[in-house]
Amino acid sequence: MTRPGPLTPDEIGAFTDTAARLTASIGSVVLGKPDLVRLAVTALFAQGHVLVEDVPGVGKTTLARALAASVAGVWRRIQFTPDLLPSDVSGVTIYNQATRGFEFHPGPVFANIVIADEINRASPKTQSALLEVMEERFVTVDGVRHAVPRPFLVVATQNPVEMDGTYRLPEAQLDRFLMKVSVGYPQEAVEVEVLRGASLRSPDSLAPVTDTGTVGELIQLVARVHVADPLYAYLVRLATATRTHPAVRVGVSPRGVIALARAACAYALTAGRGYVLPEDVKALVGPVFAHRILLTPDAQMRGLTVHDVLAEAIAAVPVPLPSAVPAQPAPVG
């Protein structure tokens, strides 16, 4: 099988144009958070899911709804509660007396973009209903597999402060998310603009700027972004640095390394490049790696954080020299 050639300027231009329109659309509602919006758009094109964790009232659900409204496709919102059942998410098979047969009734997970609001309020049994579909894009009900629409993206939100009536997401569930991000409080000028009423525009009023067919085509371009061999080695060494760190109990898995490589390719394309640079990797290490690392109890008692570990890993692993990272693959022949 012949490997696809380098991306053409027209292909890169089509990608960056769509990414810019998506970013502008979401940014018109989520004010003052350009880096966060770019990460959400990157996750969409990298076919990865996003977990947004922050305190109430900073715009977690607004970000998810704005992303869904900006893409002309099917989107569903699931409000997770303790009494939610797995069948309420994935769907159920019901006996039809008229046809004398069983019929599958798909749940809200059968959409292009699924907003899982306050996901940590559902029981572990219900949370596990998302495990298969987030990884494989299939739902198995009564032994029958059903494919969900493509592209498929889960944007989940959770509140890290209020712990009553919540269930901590297990590591296997967290590993399904490409990124874990935080909205954060707005800057003073942005919050003043909010108070003046400049952002009263609801995500529901946003007009789609692209469709799922176009997004699907652009996703195929991400797989053709050039990653030099020294950069692949750099990714692995960053993951190894987390696994061997004395403060880490569980380091980044190979799935996490693959996720970082895929995200870096999409991130590079949003900047108008058909090749990945070390700066792309560094910008994504936190969102992609942080939620995949478990610290030792001793490190937690000493006040060490996952981001401290990642900062030490980035400082300890040598960055490939520019001469070792060609912008484009060498021509054949």
Coordinates of C-alpha atoms in Angstrom, one line a residue:
M1 CA 0.0 0.0 0.0
T2 CA 1.4 3.4 -1.1
R3 CA 1.6 6.1 1.6
P4 CA -0.4 9.2 0.6
G5 CA 1.8 12.1 -0.5
P6 CA 2.4 15.4 1.3
L7 CA -0.6 17.7 1.7
T8 CA -1.0 20.3 -1.0
P9 CA -1.4 24.0 -0.3
D10 CA -5.0 23.9 -1.4
E11 CA -5.8 21.1 1.0
I12 CA -4.0 22.9 3.9
G13 CA -5.9 26.1 2.9
A14 CA -9.3 24.3 2.9
F15 CA -8.5 22.9 6.4
T16 CA -7.3 26.2 7.9
D17 CA -10.3 28.0 6.4
T18 CA -12.8 25.7 8.0
A19 CA -10.9 25.6 11.3
A20 CA -10.8 29.4 11.4
R21 CA -14.6 29.7 10.8
L22 CA -15.3 27.2 13.5
T23 CA -12.9 29.0 15.9
A24 CA -14.6 32.4 15.1
S25 CA -18.1 30.9 15.6
I26 CA -17.3 29.3 18.9
G27 CA -15.2 32.3 20.0
S28 CA -18.1 34.7 19.5
V29 CA -19.9 32.9 22.4
V30 CA -16.9 31.7 24.5
L31 CA -15.2 35.1 24.9
G32 CA -11.5 35.5 25.8
K33 CA -10.6 31.8 25.5
P34 CA -8.8 31.4 22.1
D35 CA -6.5 28.7 23.3
L36 CA -9.4 26.7 24.7
V37 CA -11.4 27.1 21.6
R38 CA -8.5 25.9 19.4
L39 CA -8.1 22.8 21.6
A40 CA -11.8 22.0 21.1
V41 CA -11.5 22.4 17.3
T42 CA -8.3 20.3 17.4
A43 CA -10.1 17.5 19.2
L44 CA -12.9 17.5 16.7
F45 CA -10.5 17.0 13.7
A46 CA -8.3 14.6 15.7
Q47 CA -11.4 12.4 16.3
G48 CA -10.9 12.7 20.0
H49 CA -13.2 13.3 22.9
V50 CA -13.0 16.3 25.4
L51 CA -13.6 16.4 29.1
V52 CA -14.2 19.9 30.4
E53 CA -13.6 20.2 34.1
D54 CA -14.2 23.4 36.1
V55 CA -16.3 25.1 38.7
P56 CA -19.9 26.1 37.9
G57 CA -20.7 29.1 35.8
V58 CA -17.5 29.5 33.8
G59 CA -18.9 28.3 30.4
K60 CA -18.3 24.5 30.3
T61 CA -21.7 23.7 28.7
T62 CA -21.6 26.9 26.6
L63 CA -18.4 25.7 25.0
A64 CA -19.9 22.3 24.2
R65 CA -23.1 23.7 22.8
A66 CA -21.3 26.3 20.7
L67 CA -19.2 23.5 19.1
A68 CA -22.2 21.4 18.4
A69 CA -24.2 24.4 17.0
S70 CA -21.3 25.3 14.6
V71 CA -21.4 22.0 12.8
A72 CA -24.5 21.1 10.8
G73 CA -25.1 17.6 12.0
V74 CA -27.0 15.7 14.6
W75 CA -26.2 16.5 18.2
R76 CA -27.7 15.4 21.5
R77 CA -27.3 16.5 25.1
I78 CA -27.5 14.0 28.0
Q79 CA -28.0 15.4 31.4
F80 CA -26.3 12.8 33.7
T81 CA -28.1 12.0 37.0
P82 CA -27.7 9.2 39.5
D83 CA -30.9 7.5 38.3
L84 CA -29.8 7.5 34.6
L85 CA -29.6 3.9 33.2
P86 CA -27.2 2.6 30.6
S87 CA -30.1 2.0 28.2
D88 CA -31.0 5.7 28.5
V89 CA -27.6 6.4 26.9
S90 CA -27.0 3.6 24.4
G91 CA -30.6 2.6 23.5
V92 CA -32.8 -0.4 24.1
T93 CA -34.3 -3.3 22.2
I94 CA -38.1 -3.4 22.4
Y95 CA -40.5 -6.1 21.2
N96 CA -42.9 -4.9 18.6
Q97 CA -46.2 -6.7 18.7
A98 CA -47.3 -5.6 15.3
T99 CA -44.2 -7.0 13.6
R100 CA -43.7 -9.8 16.2
G101 CA -40.0 -8.9 16.3
F102 CA -37.5 -7.0 18.4
E103 CA -36.6 -3.5 17.2
F104 CA -33.6 -1.4 18.4
H105 CA -34.5 2.1 19.5
P106 CA -31.2 4.1 19.5
G107 CA -30.4 6.3 22.5
P108 CA -29.0 9.9 22.4
V109 CA -25.5 8.6 21.9
F110 CA -26.3 8.1 18.2
A111 CA -25.3 11.6 17.1
N112 CA -22.3 13.4 15.6
I113 CA -21.7 15.4 18.8
V114 CA -22.9 14.2 22.2
I115 CA -22.8 16.6 25.1
A116 CA -22.5 14.6 28.4
D117 CA -23.4 17.2 31.0
E118 CA -22.1 16.6 34.5
I119 CA -20.9 13.1 33.6
N120 CA -19.7 12.4 37.1
R121 CA -23.2 12.5 38.5
A122 CA -24.1 9.2 36.8
S123 CA -23.3 5.8 38.4
P124 CA -20.3 3.9 37.2
K125 CA -22.6 1.4 35.5
T126 CA -24.1 4.2 33.4
Q127 CA -20.7 5.8 32.8
S128 CA -19.4 2.5 31.4
A129 CA -22.1 2.7 28.7
L130 CA -19.8 5.2 27.0
L131 CA -16.7 3.1 27.1
E132 CA -17.2 1.1 23.9
V133 CA -18.7 3.8 21.8
M134 CA -16.0 6.4 22.7
E135 CA -13.2 4.0 21.6
E136 CA -14.8 1.9 18.8
R137 CA -17.7 4.1 17.6
F138 CA -20.0 1.1 18.0
V139 CA -22.7 0.3 20.6
T140 CA -23.5 -3.3 21.5
V141 CA -27.0 -4.0 22.7
D142 CA -28.2 -7.6 23.2
G143 CA -25.2 -8.9 21.3
V144 CA -25.8 -6.8 18.2
R145 CA -23.4 -4.0 17.2
H146 CA -24.7 -0.7 16.0
A147 CA -22.5 1.9 14.4
V148 CA -22.9 5.6 15.5
P149 CA -22.7 8.4 12.9
R150 CA -19.4 9.7 11.8
P151 CA -17.7 12.0 12.8
F152 CA -18.4 11.3 16.4
L153 CA -17.4 13.5 19.3
V154 CA -18.2 13.4 23.0
V155 CA -17.8 16.6 25.0
A156 CA -18.3 15.8 28.7
T157 CA -18.4 18.3 31.6
Q158 CA -17.9 17.8 35.3
N159 CA -17.6 19.9 38.4
P160 CA -14.5 19.1 40.5
V161 CA -15.7 21.0 43.6
E162 CA -19.1 19.7 44.4
M163 CA -18.6 16.0 45.4
D164 CA -22.0 15.1 46.9
G165 CA -23.9 12.7 44.7
T166 CA -21.0 12.3 42.3
Y167 CA -19.0 9.3 41.1
R168 CA -15.3 9.7 40.2
L169 CA -14.5 8.7 36.6
P170 CA -12.4 5.6 36.6
E171 CA -9.0 5.6 34.8
A172 CA -10.3 3.5 32.0
Q173 CA -13.0 6.1 31.3
L174 CA -10.6 9.0 31.6
D175 CA -8.2 7.4 29.1
R176 CA -11.0 7.5 26.5
F177 CA -10.8 11.3 26.4
L178 CA -8.3 12.7 24.1
M179 CA -8.0 15.9 26.2
K180 CA -9.0 17.2 29.6
V181 CA -9.3 21.0 29.7
S182 CA -10.3 23.7 32.1
V183 CA -12.2 26.9 31.1
G184 CA -10.9 29.1 33.9
Y185 CA -12.2 32.5 35.1
P186 CA -12.3 35.2 32.4
Q187 CA -9.9 38.2 32.4
E188 CA -11.3 41.4 33.8
A189 CA -11.8 43.1 30.4
V190 CA -13.7 40.0 29.2
E191 CA -15.9 39.8 32.3
V192 CA -16.7 43.6 31.9
E193 CA -17.7 42.9 28.3
V194 CA -20.0 40.1 29.6
L195 CA -21.6 42.4 32.1
R196 CA -22.2 45.0 29.4
G197 CA -24.2 42.4 27.5
A198 CA -21.9 41.8 24.6
S199 CA -22.1 38.0 25.0
L200 CA -25.8 37.5 25.6
R201 CA -25.8 35.6 22.3
S202 CA -26.8 32.0 23.0
P203 CA -25.1 29.0 21.3
D204 CA -28.6 28.1 20.0
S205 CA -28.5 31.2 17.8
L206 CA -25.3 30.2 16.1
A207 CA -25.5 29.3 12.4
P208 CA -23.5 26.2 11.3
V209 CA -20.3 27.2 9.5
T210 CA -19.6 23.7 8.2
D211 CA -21.2 20.3 8.0
T212 CA -20.3 16.7 9.0
G213 CA -19.4 15.7 5.5
T214 CA -16.8 18.4 5.2
V215 CA -15.5 17.6 8.7
G216 CA -15.2 14.0 7.7
E217 CA -13.1 14.9 4.6
L218 CA -10.8 17.2 6.6
I219 CA -10.3 14.5 9.3
Q220 CA -8.7 12.4 6.5
L221 CA -6.2 15.1 5.9
V222 CA -5.0 14.9 9.5
A223 CA -3.6 11.4 8.8
R224 CA -1.4 12.8 6.1
V225 CA 0.4 15.4 8.2
H226 CA 4.1 14.8 8.3
V227 CA 5.7 13.7 11.5
A228 CA 9.5 13.3 11.4
D229 CA 11.0 10.2 13.0
P230 CA 12.9 12.2 15.7
L231 CA 9.5 13.7 16.7
Y232 CA 8.1 10.2 17.1
A233 CA 11.0 9.4 19.4
Y234 CA 10.4 12.6 21.3
L235 CA 6.8 11.7 22.0
V236 CA 7.8 8.3 23.3
R237 CA 10.6 9.7 25.5
L238 CA 8.1 12.2 27.0
A239 CA 5.8 9.3 27.9
T240 CA 8.7 7.3 29.3
A241 CA 9.7 10.3 31.5
T242 CA 6.3 10.1 33.1
R243 CA 6.5 6.4 33.7
T244 CA 9.9 6.5 35.4
H245 CA 9.3 9.6 37.5
P246 CA 9.6 8.8 41.2
A247 CA 6.4 10.7 42.0
V248 CA 4.3 8.8 39.5
R249 CA 2.4 5.6 40.2
V250 CA 0.9 5.1 36.7
G251 CA 2.4 6.9 33.7
V252 CA 1.1 7.6 30.3
S253 CA 0.0 4.5 28.3
P254 CA 0.8 3.8 24.6
R255 CA -2.7 5.0 23.8
G256 CA -1.8 8.3 25.3
V257 CA 1.2 8.6 23.1
I258 CA -0.9 7.8 20.0
A259 CA -3.4 10.4 21.2
L260 CA -0.7 13.1 21.5
A261 CA 0.6 12.3 18.0
R262 CA -2.8 12.5 16.5
A263 CA -3.7 15.7 18.3
A264 CA -0.4 17.3 17.3
C265 CA -1.1 16.6 13.6
A266 CA -4.5 18.3 13.8
Y267 CA -3.0 21.2 15.9
A268 CA -0.4 21.8 13.2
L269 CA -3.0 21.9 10.5
T270 CA -5.0 24.5 12.4
A271 CA -1.8 26.7 12.2
G272 CA -1.6 26.2 8.4
R273 CA 1.2 23.6 8.4
G274 CA 1.4 20.2 6.9
Y275 CA 4.1 19.1 9.4
V276 CA 4.4 18.9 13.2
L277 CA 6.9 20.9 15.2
P278 CA 8.1 20.3 18.8
E279 CA 6.1 23.4 19.8
D280 CA 2.9 21.6 18.8
V281 CA 3.8 18.7 21.0
K282 CA 4.7 20.9 24.0
A283 CA 1.4 22.9 23.7
L284 CA -0.6 19.6 23.9
V285 CA 1.3 17.7 26.5
G286 CA -0.8 19.1 29.4
P287 CA -4.3 18.6 27.9
V288 CA -3.5 15.1 26.5
F289 CA -1.2 13.6 29.2
A290 CA -2.3 15.2 32.5
H291 CA -5.4 13.1 33.1
R292 CA -3.6 9.9 32.3
I293 CA -1.1 10.1 35.1
L294 CA -1.6 9.0 38.7
L295 CA 0.7 10.3 41.4
T296 CA 2.0 8.3 44.4
P297 CA 0.3 9.1 47.8
D298 CA 3.6 10.5 49.0
A299 CA 3.8 12.9 46.1
Q300 CA 0.2 14.1 46.7
M301 CA 1.0 14.7 50.4
R302 CA 4.0 16.8 49.4
G303 CA 1.7 18.9 47.3
L304 CA 3.2 17.8 44.0
T305 CA 0.9 18.1 41.0
V306 CA 0.7 16.3 37.6
H307 CA 1.6 19.5 35.9
D308 CA 4.8 19.7 38.0
V309 CA 5.7 16.2 36.7
L310 CA 5.0 17.2 33.1
A311 CA 7.0 20.4 33.4
E312 CA 10.0 18.3 34.7
A313 CA 9.5 15.8 31.9
I314 CA 9.5 18.5 29.2
A315 CA 12.7 20.0 30.8
A316 CA 14.5 16.7 31.0
V317 CA 13.8 15.3 27.5
P318 CA 15.9 16.9 24.8
V319 CA 14.0 18.6 22.0
P320 CA 15.0 17.4 18.5
L321 CA 17.2 19.9 16.6
P322 CA 15.5 21.8 13.8
S323 CA 17.8 20.0 11.3
A324 CA 16.5 16.7 12.5
V325 CA 12.9 17.7 11.9
P326 CA 12.4 18.3 8.2
A327 CA 9.3 20.3 7.2
Q328 CA 8.4 17.8 4.5
P329 CA 9.3 14.2 3.8
A330 CA 12.2 13.8 1.4
P331 CA 11.1 13.2 -2.3
V332 CA 11.0 9.6 -3.5
G333 CA 13.6 8.6 -6.1

